[in-house]
Short mmCIF file of C-alpha atoms in Angstrom, two decimals:
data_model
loop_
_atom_site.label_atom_id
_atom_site.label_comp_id
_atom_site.label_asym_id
_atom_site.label_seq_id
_atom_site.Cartn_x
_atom_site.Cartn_y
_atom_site.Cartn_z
CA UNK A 1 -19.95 -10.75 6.53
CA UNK A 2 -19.59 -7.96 9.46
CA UNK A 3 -16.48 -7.33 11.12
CA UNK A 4 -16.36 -5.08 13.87
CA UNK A 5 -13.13 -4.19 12.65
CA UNK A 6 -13.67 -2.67 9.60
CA UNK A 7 -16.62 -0.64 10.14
CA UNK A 8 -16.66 3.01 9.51
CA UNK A 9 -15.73 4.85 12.45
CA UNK A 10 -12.74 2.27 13.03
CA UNK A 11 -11.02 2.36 9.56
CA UNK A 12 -9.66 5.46 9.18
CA UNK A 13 -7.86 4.80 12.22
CA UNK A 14 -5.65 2.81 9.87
CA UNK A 15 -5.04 -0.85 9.07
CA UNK A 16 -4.22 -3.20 12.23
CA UNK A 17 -2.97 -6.38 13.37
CA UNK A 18 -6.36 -6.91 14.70
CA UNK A 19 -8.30 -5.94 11.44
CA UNK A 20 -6.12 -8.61 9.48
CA UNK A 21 -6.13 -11.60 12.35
CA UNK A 22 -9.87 -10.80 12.32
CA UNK A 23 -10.10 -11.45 8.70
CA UNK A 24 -7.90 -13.94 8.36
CA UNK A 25 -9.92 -15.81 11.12
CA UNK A 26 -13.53 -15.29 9.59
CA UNK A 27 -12.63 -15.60 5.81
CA UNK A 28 -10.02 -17.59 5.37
CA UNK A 29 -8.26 -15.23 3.03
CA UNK A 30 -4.69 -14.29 2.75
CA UNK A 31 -3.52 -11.00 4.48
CA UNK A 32 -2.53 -9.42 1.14
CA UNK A 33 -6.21 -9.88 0.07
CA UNK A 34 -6.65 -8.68 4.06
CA UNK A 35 -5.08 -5.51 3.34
CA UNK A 36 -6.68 -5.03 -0.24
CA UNK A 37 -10.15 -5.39 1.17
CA UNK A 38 -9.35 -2.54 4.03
CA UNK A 39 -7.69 -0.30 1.43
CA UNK A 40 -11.00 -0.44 -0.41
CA UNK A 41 -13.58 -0.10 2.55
CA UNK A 42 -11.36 2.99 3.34
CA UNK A 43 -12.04 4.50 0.25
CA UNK A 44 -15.42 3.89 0.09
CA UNK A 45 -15.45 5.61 3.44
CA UNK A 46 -13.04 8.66 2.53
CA UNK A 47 -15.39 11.83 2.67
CA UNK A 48 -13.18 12.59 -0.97
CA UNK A 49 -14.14 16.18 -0.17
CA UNK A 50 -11.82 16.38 2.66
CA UNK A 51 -8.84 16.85 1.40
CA UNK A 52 -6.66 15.89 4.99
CA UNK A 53 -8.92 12.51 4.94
CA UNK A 54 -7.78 11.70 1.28
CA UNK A 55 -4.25 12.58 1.67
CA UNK A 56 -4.26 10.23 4.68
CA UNK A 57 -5.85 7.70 2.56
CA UNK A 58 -3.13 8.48 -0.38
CA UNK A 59 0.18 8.50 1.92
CA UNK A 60 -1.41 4.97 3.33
CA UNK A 61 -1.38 3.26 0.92
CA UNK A 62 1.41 4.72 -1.40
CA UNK A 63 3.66 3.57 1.73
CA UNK A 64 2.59 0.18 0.95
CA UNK A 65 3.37 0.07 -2.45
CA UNK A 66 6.66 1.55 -1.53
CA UNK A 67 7.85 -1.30 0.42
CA UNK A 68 9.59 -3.12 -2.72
CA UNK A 69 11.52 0.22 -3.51
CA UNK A 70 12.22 0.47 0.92
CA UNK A 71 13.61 -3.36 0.35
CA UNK A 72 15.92 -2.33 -2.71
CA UNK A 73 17.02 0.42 -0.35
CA UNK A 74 18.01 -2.10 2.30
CA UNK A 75 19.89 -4.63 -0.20
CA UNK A 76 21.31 -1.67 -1.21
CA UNK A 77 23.05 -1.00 1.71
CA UNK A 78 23.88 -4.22 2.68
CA UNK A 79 25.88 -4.13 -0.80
CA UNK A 80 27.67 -1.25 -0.08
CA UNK A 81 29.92 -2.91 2.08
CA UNK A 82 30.45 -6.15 0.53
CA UNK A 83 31.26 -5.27 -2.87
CA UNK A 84 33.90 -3.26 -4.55
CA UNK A 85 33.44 0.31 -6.35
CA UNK A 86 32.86 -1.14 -9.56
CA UNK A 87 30.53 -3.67 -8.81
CA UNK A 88 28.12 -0.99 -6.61
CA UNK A 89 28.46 0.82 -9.43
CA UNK A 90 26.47 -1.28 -11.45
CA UNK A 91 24.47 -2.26 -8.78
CA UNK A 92 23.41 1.32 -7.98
CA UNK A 93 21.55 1.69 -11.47
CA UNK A 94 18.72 1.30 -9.34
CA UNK A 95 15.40 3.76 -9.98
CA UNK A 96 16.12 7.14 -9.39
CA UNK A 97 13.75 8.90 -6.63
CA UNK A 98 11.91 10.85 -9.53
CA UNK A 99 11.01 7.79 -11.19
CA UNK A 100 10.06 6.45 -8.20
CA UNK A 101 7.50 8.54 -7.03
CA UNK A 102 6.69 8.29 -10.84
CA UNK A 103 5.83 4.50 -10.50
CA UNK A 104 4.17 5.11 -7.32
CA UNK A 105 1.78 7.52 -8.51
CA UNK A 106 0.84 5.50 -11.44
CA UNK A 107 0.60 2.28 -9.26
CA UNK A 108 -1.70 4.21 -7.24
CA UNK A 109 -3.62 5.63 -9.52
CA UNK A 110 -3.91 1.82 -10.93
CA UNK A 111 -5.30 0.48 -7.73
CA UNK A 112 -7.78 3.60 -6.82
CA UNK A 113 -9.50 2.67 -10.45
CA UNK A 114 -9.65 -0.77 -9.55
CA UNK A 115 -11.07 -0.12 -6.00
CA UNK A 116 -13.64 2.30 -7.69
CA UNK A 117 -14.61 -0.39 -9.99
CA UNK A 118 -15.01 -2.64 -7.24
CA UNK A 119 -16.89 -0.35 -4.96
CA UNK A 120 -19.10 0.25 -8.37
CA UNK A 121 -19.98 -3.43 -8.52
CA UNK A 122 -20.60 -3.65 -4.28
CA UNK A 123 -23.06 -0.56 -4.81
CA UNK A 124 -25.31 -1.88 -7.46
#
């Protein structure tokens, strides 16, 4: 399947609405598999020599996986002024930001191996 969409030259633009209603027309597949698929037809075209193309790349998608932690962030807040010292207290035992960007950059690390693997397997 060809989608104008997510040909070369357009997808390191970055992922759109039009890229996932295109998909989700043509393929019938949810828009978290939508987004996987892009994330993985950007890597494969990534010139991984160019270091400003794969730190794009990286921040792209480690903002996606970061959108649990952004949500936690939000409850967080929301929290703040409901409850009473004590009870943020233990509700604030949340990840620390080193840990954080710990879990990100294994999580990331997870899903470029996976990609790779899956770009392996469309290659051959």
């Amino acid at each position: 399947m060809n989608l104008p969409s997510f040909q070369a030259d357009v997808i390191h633009k970055g992922f759109t609405h039009t890229m996932e209603n295109e998909a989700l027309e043509k393929s019938k597949i949810h828009k978290k598999q939508v987004r996987r698929v892009y994330e993985i037809l950007r890597l494969r075209a990534t010139d991984m020599s160019d270091a400003e193309a794969v730190k794009a790349y990286r921040i792209e998608v480690k903002q996606r996986l970061n959108i649990p932690f952004q949500k936690q962030k939000n409850e967080l807040e929301k929290l703040k002024k409901v409850l009473k010292p004590e009870e943020l207290a233990a509700a604030m035992q949340a990840v620390d930001t080193n840990e954080r960007f710990k879990m990100l950059e294994k999580w990331y690390q997870e899903h470029i191996d996976a990609y790779r693997r899956v770009i392996g397997k469309l290659s051959s």
